[in-house]
Coordinates of C-alpha atoms in Angstrom, one line a residue:
X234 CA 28.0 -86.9 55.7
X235 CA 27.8 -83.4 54.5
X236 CA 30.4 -81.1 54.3
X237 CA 30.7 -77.4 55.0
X238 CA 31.4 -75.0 52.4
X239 CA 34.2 -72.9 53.6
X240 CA 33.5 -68.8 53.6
X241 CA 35.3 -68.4 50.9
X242 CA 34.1 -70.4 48.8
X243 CA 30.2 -69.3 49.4
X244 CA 31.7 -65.7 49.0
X245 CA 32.9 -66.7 45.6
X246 CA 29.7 -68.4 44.3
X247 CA 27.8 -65.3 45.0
X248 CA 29.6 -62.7 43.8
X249 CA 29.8 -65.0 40.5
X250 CA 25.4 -64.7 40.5
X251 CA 25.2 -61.4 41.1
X252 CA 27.4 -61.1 38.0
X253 CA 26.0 -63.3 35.6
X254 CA 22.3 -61.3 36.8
X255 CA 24.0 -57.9 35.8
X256 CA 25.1 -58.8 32.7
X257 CA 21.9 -60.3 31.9
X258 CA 20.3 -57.4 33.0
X259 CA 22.6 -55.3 31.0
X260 CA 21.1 -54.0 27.0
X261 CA 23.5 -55.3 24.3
X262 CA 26.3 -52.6 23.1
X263 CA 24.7 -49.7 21.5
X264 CA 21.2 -50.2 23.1
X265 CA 21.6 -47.7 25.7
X266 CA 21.9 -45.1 23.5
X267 CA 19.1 -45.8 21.4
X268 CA 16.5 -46.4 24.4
X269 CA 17.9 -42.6 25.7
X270 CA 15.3 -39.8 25.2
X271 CA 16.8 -37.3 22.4
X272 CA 15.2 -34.1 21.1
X273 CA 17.3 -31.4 19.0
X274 CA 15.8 -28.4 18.9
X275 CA 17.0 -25.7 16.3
X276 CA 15.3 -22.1 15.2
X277 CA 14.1 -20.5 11.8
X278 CA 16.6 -17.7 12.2
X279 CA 19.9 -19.3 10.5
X280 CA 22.1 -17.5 13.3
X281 CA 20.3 -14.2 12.5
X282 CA 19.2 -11.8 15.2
X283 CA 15.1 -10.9 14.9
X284 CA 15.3 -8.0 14.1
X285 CA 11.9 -5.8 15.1
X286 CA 10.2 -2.5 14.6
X287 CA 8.8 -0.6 17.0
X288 CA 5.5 0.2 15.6
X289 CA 3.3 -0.7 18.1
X290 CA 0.7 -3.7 16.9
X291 CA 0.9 -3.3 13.6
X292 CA 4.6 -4.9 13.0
X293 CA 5.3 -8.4 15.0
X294 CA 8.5 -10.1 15.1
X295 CA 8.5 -14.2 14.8
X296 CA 10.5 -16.7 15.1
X297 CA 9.7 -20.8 15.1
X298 CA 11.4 -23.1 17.2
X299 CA 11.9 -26.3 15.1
X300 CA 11.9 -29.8 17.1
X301 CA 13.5 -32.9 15.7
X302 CA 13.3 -36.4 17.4
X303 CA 16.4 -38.2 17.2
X304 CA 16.2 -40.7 18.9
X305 CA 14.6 -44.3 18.1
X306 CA 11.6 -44.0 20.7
X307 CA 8.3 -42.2 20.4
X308 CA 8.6 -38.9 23.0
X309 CA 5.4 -38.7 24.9
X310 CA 6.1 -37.0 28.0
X311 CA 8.5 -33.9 27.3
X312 CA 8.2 -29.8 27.4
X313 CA 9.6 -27.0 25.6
X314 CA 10.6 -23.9 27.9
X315 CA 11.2 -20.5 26.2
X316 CA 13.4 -18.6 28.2
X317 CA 13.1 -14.5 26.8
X318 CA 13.4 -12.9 30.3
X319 CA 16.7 -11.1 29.0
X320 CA 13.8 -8.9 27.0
X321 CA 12.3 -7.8 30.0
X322 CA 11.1 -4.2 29.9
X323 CA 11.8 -4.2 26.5
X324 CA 9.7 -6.7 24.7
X325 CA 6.1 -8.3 24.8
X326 CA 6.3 -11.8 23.8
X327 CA 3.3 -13.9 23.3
X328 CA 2.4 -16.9 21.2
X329 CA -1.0 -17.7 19.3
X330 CA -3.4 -20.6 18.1
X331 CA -2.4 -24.1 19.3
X332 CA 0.8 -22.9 20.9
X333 CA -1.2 -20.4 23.1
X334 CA -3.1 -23.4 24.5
X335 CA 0.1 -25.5 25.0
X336 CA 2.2 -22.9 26.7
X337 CA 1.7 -21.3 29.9
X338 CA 3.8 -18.3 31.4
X339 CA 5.1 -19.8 34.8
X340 CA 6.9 -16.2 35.5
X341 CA 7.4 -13.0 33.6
X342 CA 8.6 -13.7 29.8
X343 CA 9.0 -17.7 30.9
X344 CA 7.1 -20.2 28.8
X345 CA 6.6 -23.8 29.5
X346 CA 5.3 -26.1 26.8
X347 CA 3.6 -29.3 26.8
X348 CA 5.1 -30.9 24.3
X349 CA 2.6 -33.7 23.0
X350 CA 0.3 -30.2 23.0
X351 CA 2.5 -28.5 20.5
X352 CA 2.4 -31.7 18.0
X353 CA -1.7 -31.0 18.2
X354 CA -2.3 -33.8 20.9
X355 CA 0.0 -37.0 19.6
X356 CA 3.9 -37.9 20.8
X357 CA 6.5 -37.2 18.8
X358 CA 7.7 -40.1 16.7
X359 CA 10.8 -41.7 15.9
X360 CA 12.5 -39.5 13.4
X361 CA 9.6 -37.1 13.5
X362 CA 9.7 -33.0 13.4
X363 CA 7.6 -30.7 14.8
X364 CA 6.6 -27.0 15.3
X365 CA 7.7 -26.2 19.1
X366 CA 6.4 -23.5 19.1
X367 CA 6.4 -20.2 17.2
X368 CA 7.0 -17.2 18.9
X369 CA 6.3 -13.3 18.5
X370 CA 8.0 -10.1 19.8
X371 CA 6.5 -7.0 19.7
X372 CA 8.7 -3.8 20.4
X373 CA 7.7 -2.1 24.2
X374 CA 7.3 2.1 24.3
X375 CA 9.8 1.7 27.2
X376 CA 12.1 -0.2 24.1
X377 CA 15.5 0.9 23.5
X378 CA 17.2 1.9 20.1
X379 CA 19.4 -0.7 19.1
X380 CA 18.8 -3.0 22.3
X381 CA 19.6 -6.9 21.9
X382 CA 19.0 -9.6 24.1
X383 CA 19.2 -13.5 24.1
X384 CA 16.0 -15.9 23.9
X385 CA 16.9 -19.4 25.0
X386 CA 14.7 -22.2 24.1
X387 CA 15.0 -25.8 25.8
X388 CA 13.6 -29.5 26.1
X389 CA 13.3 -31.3 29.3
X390 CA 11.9 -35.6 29.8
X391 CA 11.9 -36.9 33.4
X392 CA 14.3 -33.9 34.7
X393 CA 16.6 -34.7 31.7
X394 CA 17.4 -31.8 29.4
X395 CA 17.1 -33.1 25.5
X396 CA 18.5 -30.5 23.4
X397 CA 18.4 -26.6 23.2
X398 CA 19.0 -23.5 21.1
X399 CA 19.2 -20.0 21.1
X400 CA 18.5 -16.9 19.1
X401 CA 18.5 -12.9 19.1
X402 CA 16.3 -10.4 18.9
X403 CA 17.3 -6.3 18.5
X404 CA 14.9 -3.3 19.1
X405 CA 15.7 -1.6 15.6
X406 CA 17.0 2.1 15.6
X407 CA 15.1 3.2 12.8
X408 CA 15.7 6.9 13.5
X409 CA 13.1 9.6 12.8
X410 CA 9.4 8.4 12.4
X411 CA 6.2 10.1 12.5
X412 CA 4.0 9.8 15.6
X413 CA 1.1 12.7 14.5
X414 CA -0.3 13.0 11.9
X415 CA -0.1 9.4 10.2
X416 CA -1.5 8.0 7.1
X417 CA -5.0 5.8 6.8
X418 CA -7.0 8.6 8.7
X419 CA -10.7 8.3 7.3
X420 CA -10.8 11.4 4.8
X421 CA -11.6 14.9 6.4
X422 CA -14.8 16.5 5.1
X423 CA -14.3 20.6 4.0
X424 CA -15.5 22.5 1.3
X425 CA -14.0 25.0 -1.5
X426 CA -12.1 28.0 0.2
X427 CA -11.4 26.3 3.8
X428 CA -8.0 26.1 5.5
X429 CA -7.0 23.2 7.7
X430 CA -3.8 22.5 9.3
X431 CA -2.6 19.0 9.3
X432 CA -0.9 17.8 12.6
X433 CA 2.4 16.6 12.2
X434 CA 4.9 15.3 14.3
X435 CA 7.9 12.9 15.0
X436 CA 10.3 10.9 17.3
X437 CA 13.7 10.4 16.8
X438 CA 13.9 7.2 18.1
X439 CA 17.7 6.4 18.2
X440 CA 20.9 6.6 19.8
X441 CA 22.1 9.3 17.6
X442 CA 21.2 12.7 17.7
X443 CA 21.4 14.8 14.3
X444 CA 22.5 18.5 13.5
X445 CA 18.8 19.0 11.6
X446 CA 15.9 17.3 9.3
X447 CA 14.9 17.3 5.9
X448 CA 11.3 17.8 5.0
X449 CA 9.4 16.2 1.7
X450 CA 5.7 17.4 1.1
X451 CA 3.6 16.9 -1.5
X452 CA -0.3 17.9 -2.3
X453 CA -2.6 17.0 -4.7
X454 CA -3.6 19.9 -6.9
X455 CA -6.5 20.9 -5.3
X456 CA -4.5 22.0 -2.1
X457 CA -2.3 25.1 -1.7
X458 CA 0.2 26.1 0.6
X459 CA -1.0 29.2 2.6
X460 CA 3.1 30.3 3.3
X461 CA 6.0 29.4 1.9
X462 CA 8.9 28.9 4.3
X463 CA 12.1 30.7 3.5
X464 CA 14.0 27.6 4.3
X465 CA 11.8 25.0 2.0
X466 CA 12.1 25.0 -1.9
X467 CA 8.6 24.9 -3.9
X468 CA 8.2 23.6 -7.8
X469 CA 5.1 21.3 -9.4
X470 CA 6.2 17.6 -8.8
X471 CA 5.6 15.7 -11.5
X472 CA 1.5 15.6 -12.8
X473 CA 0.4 15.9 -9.1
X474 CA 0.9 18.8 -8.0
X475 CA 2.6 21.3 -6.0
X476 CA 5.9 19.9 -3.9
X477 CA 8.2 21.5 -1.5
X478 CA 11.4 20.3 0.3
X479 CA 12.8 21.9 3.1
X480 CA 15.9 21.7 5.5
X481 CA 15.2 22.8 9.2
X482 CA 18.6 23.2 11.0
X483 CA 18.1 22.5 15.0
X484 CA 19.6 20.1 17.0
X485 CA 17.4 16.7 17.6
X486 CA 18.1 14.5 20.3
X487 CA 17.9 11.2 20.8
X488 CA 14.2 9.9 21.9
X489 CA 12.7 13.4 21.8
X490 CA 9.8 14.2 20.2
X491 CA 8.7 17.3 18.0
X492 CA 6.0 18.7 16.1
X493 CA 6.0 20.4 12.7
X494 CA 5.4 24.9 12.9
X495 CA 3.5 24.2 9.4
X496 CA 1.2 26.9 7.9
X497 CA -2.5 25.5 7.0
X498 CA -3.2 24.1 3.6
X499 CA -5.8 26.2 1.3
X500 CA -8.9 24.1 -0.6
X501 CA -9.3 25.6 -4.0
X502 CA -12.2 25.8 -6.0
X503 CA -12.0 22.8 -8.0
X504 CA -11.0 21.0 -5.3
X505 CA -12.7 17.3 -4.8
X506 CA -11.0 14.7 -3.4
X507 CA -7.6 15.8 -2.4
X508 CA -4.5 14.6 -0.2
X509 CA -1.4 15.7 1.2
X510 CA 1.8 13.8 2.0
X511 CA 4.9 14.4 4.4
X512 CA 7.8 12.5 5.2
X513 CA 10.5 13.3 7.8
X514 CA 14.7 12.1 6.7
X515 CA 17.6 12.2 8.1
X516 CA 19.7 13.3 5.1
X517 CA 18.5 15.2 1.8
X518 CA 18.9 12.0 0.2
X519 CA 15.3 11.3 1.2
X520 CA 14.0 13.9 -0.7
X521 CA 15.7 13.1 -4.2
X522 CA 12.0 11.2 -5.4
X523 CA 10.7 14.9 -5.6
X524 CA 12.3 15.6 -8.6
X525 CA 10.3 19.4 -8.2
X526 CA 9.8 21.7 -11.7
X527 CA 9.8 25.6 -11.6
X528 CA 11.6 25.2 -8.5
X529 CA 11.7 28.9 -6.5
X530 CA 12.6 29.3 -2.8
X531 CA 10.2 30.5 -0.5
X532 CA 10.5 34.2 1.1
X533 CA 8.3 34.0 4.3
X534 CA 9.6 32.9 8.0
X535 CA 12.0 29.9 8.5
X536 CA 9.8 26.3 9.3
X537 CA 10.5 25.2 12.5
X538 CA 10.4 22.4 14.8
X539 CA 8.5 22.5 18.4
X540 CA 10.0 20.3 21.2
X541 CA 6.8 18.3 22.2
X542 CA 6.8 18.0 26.1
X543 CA 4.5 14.9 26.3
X544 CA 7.3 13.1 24.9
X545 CA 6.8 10.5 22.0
X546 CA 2.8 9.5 20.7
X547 CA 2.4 6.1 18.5
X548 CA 4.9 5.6 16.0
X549 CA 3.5 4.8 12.7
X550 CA 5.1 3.3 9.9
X551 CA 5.0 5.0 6.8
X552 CA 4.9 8.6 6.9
X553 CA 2.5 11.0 7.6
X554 CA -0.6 12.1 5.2
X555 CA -4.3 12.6 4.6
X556 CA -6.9 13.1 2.8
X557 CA -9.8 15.5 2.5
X558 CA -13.3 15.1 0.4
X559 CA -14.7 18.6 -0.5
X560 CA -18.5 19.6 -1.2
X561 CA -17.9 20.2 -4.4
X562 CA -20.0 19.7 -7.8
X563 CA -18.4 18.0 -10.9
X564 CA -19.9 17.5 -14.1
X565 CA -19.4 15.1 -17.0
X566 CA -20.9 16.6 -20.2
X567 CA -20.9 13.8 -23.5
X568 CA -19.9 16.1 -26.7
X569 CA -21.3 14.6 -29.9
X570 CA -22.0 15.8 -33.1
X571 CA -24.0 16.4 -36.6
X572 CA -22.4 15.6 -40.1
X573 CA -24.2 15.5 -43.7
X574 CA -22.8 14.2 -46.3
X575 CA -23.3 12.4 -49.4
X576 CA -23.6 8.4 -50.0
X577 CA -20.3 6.7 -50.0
X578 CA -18.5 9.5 -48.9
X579 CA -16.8 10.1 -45.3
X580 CA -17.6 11.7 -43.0
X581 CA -15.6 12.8 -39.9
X582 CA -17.4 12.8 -36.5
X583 CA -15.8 15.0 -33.9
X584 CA -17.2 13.5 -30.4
X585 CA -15.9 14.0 -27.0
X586 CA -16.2 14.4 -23.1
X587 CA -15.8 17.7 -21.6
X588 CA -15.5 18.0 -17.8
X589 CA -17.8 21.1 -16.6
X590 CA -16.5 21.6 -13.4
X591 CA -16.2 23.7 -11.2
X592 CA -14.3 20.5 -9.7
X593 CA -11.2 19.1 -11.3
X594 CA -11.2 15.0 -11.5
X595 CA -8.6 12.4 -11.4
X596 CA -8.5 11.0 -14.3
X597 CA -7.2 7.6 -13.1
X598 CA -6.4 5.7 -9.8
X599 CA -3.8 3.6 -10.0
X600 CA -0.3 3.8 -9.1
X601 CA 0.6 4.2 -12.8
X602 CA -0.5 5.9 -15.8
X603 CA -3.3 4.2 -17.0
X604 CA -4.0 2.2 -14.0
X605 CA -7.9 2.4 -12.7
X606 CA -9.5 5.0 -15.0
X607 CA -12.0 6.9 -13.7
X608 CA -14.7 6.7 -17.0
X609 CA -15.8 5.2 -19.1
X610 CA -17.0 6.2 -22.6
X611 CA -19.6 4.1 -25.1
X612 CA -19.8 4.9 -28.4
X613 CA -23.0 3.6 -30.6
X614 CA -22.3 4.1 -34.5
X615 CA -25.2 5.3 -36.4
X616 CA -26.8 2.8 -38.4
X617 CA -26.2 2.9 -42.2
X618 CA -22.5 3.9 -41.6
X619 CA -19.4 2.2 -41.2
X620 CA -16.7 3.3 -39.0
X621 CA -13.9 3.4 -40.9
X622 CA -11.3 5.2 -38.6
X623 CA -11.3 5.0 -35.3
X624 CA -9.4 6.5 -32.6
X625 CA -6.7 4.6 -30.4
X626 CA -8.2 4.9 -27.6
X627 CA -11.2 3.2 -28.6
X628 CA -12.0 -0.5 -28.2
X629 CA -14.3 -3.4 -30.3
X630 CA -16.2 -5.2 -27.7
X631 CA -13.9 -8.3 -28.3
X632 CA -10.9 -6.1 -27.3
X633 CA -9.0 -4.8 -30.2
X634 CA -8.5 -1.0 -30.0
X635 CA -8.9 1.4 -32.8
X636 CA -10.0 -1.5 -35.4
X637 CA -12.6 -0.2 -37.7
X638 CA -16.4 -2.0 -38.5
X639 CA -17.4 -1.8 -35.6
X640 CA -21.0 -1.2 -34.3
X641 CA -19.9 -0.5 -30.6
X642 CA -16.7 1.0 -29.0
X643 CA -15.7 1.6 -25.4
X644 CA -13.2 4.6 -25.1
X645 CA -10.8 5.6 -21.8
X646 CA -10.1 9.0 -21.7
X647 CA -6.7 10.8 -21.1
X648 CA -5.1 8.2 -18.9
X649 CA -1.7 10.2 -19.7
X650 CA -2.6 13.1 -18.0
X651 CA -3.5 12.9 -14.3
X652 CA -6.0 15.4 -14.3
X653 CA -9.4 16.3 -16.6
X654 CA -9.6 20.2 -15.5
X655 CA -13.0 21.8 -15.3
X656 CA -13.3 23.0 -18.5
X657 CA -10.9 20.4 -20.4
X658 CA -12.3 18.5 -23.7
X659 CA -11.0 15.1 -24.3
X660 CA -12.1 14.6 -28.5
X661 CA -12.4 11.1 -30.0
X662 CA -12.9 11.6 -33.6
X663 CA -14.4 9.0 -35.7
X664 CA -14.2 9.1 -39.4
X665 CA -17.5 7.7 -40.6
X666 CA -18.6 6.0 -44.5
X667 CA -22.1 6.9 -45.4
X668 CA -23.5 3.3 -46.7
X669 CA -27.4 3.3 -47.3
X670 CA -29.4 6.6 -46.9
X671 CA -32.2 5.1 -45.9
X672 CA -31.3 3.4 -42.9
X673 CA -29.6 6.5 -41.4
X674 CA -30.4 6.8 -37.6
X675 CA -28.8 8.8 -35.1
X676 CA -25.8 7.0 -32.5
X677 CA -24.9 7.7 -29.5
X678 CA -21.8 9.0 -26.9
X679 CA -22.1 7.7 -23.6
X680 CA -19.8 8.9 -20.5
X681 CA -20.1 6.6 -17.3
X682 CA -19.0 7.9 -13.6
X683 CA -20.6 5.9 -11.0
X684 CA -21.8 8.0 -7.9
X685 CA -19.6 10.8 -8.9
X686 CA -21.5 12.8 -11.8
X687 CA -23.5 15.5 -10.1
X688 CA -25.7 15.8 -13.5
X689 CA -26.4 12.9 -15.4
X690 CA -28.9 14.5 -17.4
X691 CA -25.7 15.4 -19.8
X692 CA -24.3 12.0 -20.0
X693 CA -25.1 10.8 -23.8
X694 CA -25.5 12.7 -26.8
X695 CA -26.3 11.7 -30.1
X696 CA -24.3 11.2 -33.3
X697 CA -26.4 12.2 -36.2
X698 CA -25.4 11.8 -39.8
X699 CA -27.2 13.0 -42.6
X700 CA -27.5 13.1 -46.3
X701 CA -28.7 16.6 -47.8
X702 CA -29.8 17.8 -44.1
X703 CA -32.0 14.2 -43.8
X704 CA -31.9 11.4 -41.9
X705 CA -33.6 8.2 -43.2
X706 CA -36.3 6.1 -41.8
X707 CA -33.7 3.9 -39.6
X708 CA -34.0 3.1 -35.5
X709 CA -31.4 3.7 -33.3
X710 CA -32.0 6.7 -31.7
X711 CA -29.8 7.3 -28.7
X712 CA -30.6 6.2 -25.0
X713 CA -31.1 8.8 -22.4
X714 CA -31.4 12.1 -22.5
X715 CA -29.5 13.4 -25.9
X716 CA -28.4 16.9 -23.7
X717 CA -26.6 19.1 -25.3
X718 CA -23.7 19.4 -27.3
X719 CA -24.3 18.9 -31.0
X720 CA -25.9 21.0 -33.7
X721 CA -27.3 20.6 -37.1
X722 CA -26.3 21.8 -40.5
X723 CA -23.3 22.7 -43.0
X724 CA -21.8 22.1 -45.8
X725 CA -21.3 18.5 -47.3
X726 CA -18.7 16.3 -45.9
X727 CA -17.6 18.2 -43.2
X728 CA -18.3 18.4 -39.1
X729 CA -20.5 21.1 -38.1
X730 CA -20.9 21.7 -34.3
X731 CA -22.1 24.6 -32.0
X732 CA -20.3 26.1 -28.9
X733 CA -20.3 22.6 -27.0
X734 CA -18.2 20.6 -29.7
X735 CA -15.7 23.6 -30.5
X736 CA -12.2 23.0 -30.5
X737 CA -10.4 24.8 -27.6
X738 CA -9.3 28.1 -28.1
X739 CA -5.8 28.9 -27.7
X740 CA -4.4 29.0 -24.0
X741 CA -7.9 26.8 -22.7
X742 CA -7.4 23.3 -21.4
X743 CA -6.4 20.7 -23.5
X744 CA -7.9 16.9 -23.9
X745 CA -5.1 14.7 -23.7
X746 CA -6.0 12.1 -26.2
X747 CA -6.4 13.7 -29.9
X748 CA -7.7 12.5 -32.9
X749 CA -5.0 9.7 -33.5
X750 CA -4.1 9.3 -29.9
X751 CA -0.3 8.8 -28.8
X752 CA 0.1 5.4 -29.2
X753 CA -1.8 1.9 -28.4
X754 CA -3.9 2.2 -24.7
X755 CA -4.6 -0.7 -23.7
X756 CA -8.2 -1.7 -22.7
X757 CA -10.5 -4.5 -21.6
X758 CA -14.1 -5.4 -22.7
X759 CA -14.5 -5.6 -18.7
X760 CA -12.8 -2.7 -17.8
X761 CA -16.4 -1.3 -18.5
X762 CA -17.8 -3.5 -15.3
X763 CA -15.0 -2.8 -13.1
X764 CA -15.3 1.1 -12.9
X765 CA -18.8 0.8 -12.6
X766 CA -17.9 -1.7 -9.5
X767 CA -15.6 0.5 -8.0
X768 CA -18.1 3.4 -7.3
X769 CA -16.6 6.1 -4.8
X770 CA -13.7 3.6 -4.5
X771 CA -11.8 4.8 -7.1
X772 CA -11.7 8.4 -5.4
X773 CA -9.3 7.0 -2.7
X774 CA -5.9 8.2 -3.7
X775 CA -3.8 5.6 -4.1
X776 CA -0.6 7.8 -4.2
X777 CA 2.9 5.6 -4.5
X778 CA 5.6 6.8 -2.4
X779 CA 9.1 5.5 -2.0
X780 CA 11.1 5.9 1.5
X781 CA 14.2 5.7 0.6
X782 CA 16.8 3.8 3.0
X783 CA 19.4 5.3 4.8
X784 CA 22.7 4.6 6.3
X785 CA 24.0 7.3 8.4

């Protein structure tokens, strides 16, 4: 006979079941935690704010959003929202590459990653890191000075948010900056005599408006200024050429724009390739690179400023500046030279380069003395002599400069001086032994200007040594066209040269290497294959200017 559970006790038994099922359902302490999703996302920034320029495309503003899985799970189905809509109106954001692809904008400024996208198609490991993603901010016209706003960056799985962080960015007030007029315009084309005027013109683009500006100019000394401003300062800066600073008291307001009142610039005669260079500060700090010589203040109207009513153009980073390239001849004349002697003795050589003009030349390119010279000079010895001095600035093909014994030198030419004026003689004198008579036959100067030299036909001239007025039955005669610039006879020992090898009378242009040079130039056998490279190149001005910071 069967008995009857009572209620109670069936009510007992099953509560005890469902029990025992939970806890068997139930992970073992410290499970739950390890099967959770878990993502921590951090940012490149170190609590910095991004701080970014507003100069249109050319400066971008990034920042990388770091992700870091944490948990002990692979993460295969998660996204990565970047959240910059506190930007709005003030900043473009965009992304590019594999992030472009693995982000879409849902709304204005609002990003939603797929994250298995960003880590270039996989899921994020255990312990694994990842890019996610990397972001760029580019300043908006509509931008205001000093503005700062919050970007927020977060990770969702399965409607579960996984980690976050957040970051800055700040328009930067970076106070006046050219918007007309900018540098890396291709080079104007003019010619001797002409007058251009430069546009110039700048936007304050700050919060803070100013009592006046300070003005630094500079041109290259084929350039002129056609008036000099009774409020500007004028001197020779440095080797360049002619400088001014000036000071234009006005009020300028915050976001306004205005344009320069500047008198044209004059091309001179020996102008060639030429460039000018302006730069707008906020205190006369700015100025304090043009350290200006023969400094006199000009007597003609004040320079003034002209409220522009289209309001702000592009700003460009750097200043304003040009260049112009003037239809103009030059001419590079080698200078060499006849000497008699007797055997064993020495003889000195008095060789050279002479610029013809009408056009004055850089004489190098570079951002420092020495850097990127414009020539090249080659220098054959005669056969039956030995050099036995040489001049500093003159190179064995294996490098070493002024060692004698020699056969072949390769010389640089005033490298201390910025200019070679039209007219101006460089000398390199070379102090010859007469060895064997007989074998006497003429050397050679060589001057090399790729694409620039509007008469080669001058470019080598010969180095003849002789011994009682004759040469001897040697070979060796010089290559090219011998031009002029030597001539025969005089006594024994000594130089004798006509009207092309004569030193320069008093008050003309002076070469700026002498005889024994001042000091060791340095020089490369392939210095010789670089200029010849570098063609017309080397004519860009490569002119170093420092923009000095400011705190106001």
């Amino acid at each position: 006979m069967h008995r009857r559970l009572s209620r109670n006790v069936l009510r007992a038994v099953t509560t005890a079941a469902a029990a025992g099922l939970l806890a068997l359902a139930a992970p073992a302490p410290g499970q739950a935690a390890d099967a959770a999703p878990a993502l921590e996302l951090t940012n490149d920034l170190d609590g910095e704010s991004l701080v970014v320029e507003p100069y249109g495309d050319e400066l971008l503003g990034k920042a990388t959003v770091q992700a870091s899985n944490t948990g002990s799970q692979e993460l295969k189905d998660f996204t990565v929202t970047v959240d910059a809509t506190a930007l709005r109106n003030q900043m473009e954001v965009t992304m590019a590459g594999p992030d472009q692809l693995a982000c879409v904008e849902k709304q204005p400024l609002l990003f939603t990653c797929d994250g298995k996208k960003l880590n270039g198609g996989k899921p994020l490991e255990a312990s694994g890191d990842m890019s996610a993603p990397t972001v760029y901010f580019r300043a908006l016209a509509t931008a205001r000075p000093g503005f700062t706003g919050e970007v927020r960056a977060f990770a969702e799985a399965g409607g579960a948010q996984l980690g976050e962080t957040t970051f800055k960015t700040a328009v930067k007030d970076i106070g006046l900056v050219v918007d007309r007029g900018g540098r890396g315009s291709p080079p104007v084309e003019t010619k001797p005599g002409a007058t251009l005027r430069p546009p110039v013109g700048f936007t304050h683009y700050s919060q803070r408006p100013l009592k006046g500006v300070y003005i630094g100019m500079t041109l290259s000394q084929g350039l002129s200024y056609t008036e000099e401003f009774s409020n500007c300062e004028y001197g020779v800066w440095s080797d360049y050429g002619p400088g001014a600073r000036c000071y234009i008291e006005t009020p300028i307001e915050p976001g306004h724009a205005y344009d320069l009142d500047q008198s044209p610039l004059k091309v001179g005669a020996t102008a060639l390739h030429e460039s000018w260079d302006l730069d707008v500060y906020e205190t006369a700090k700015g100025t304090e690179y043009l350290n200006l010589t023969d400094v006199h203040r000009g007597t003609g109207r004040e320079l003034k400023l002209v409220p522009r009513a289209a309001g702000p153009g592009k700003l460009v980073d750097g200043g304003a500046g040009g260049r112009f390239t003037v239809a103009n001849d030059m001419d590079y004349a080698a200078v060499g030279a006849t000497v008699d002697g007797k055997a064993g003795q020495v003889v000195k050589a008095e060789l050279g380069i002479r610029n013809n003009g009408p056009a004055t030349i850089q004489n190098w390119m570079g951002s420092e003395p020495g850097e990127a010279g414009t020539s090249w000079i080659s220098v054959k010895i005669p056969a039956g002599t030995t050099a036995v001095k040489v001049p500093s600035a003159c190179a064995t093909p294996e490098g070493p400069h002024g060692v004698p014994g020699a056969k072949s030198y390769g010389c640089i030419q005033g490298l201390d001086d910025y200019y070679f004026d039209a007219g101006q003689l460089t000398p390199f004198v070379f102090e010859l032994r007469i060895d064997d008579p007989a074998a006497l036959a003429p050397g050679s100067i060589t001057v090399s200007r790729p694409l620039e030299d509007d008469n080669t036909k001058n470019n080598t001239a010969p180095i003849t040594v002789t011994v009682d007025g004759k040469t001897g039955g040697g070979s060796g005669s010089p290559s090219g066209n011998p031009g002029s610039g030597s001539a025969s006879g005089g006594a024994a020992g000594s130089t004798t040269t006509g009207s092309g090898t004569s030193a320069p009378t008093a008050g003309s242009p002076q070469g700026s290497i002498a005889e024994t040079g001042a000091g060791a130039l340095p020089w490369y056998a392939a210095a010789a294959a670089v200029t010849l490279a570098a063609g017309v190149a080397l004519f860009t001005i490569v002119h170093r200017r420092k923009r000095h910071a400011e705190t106001i």
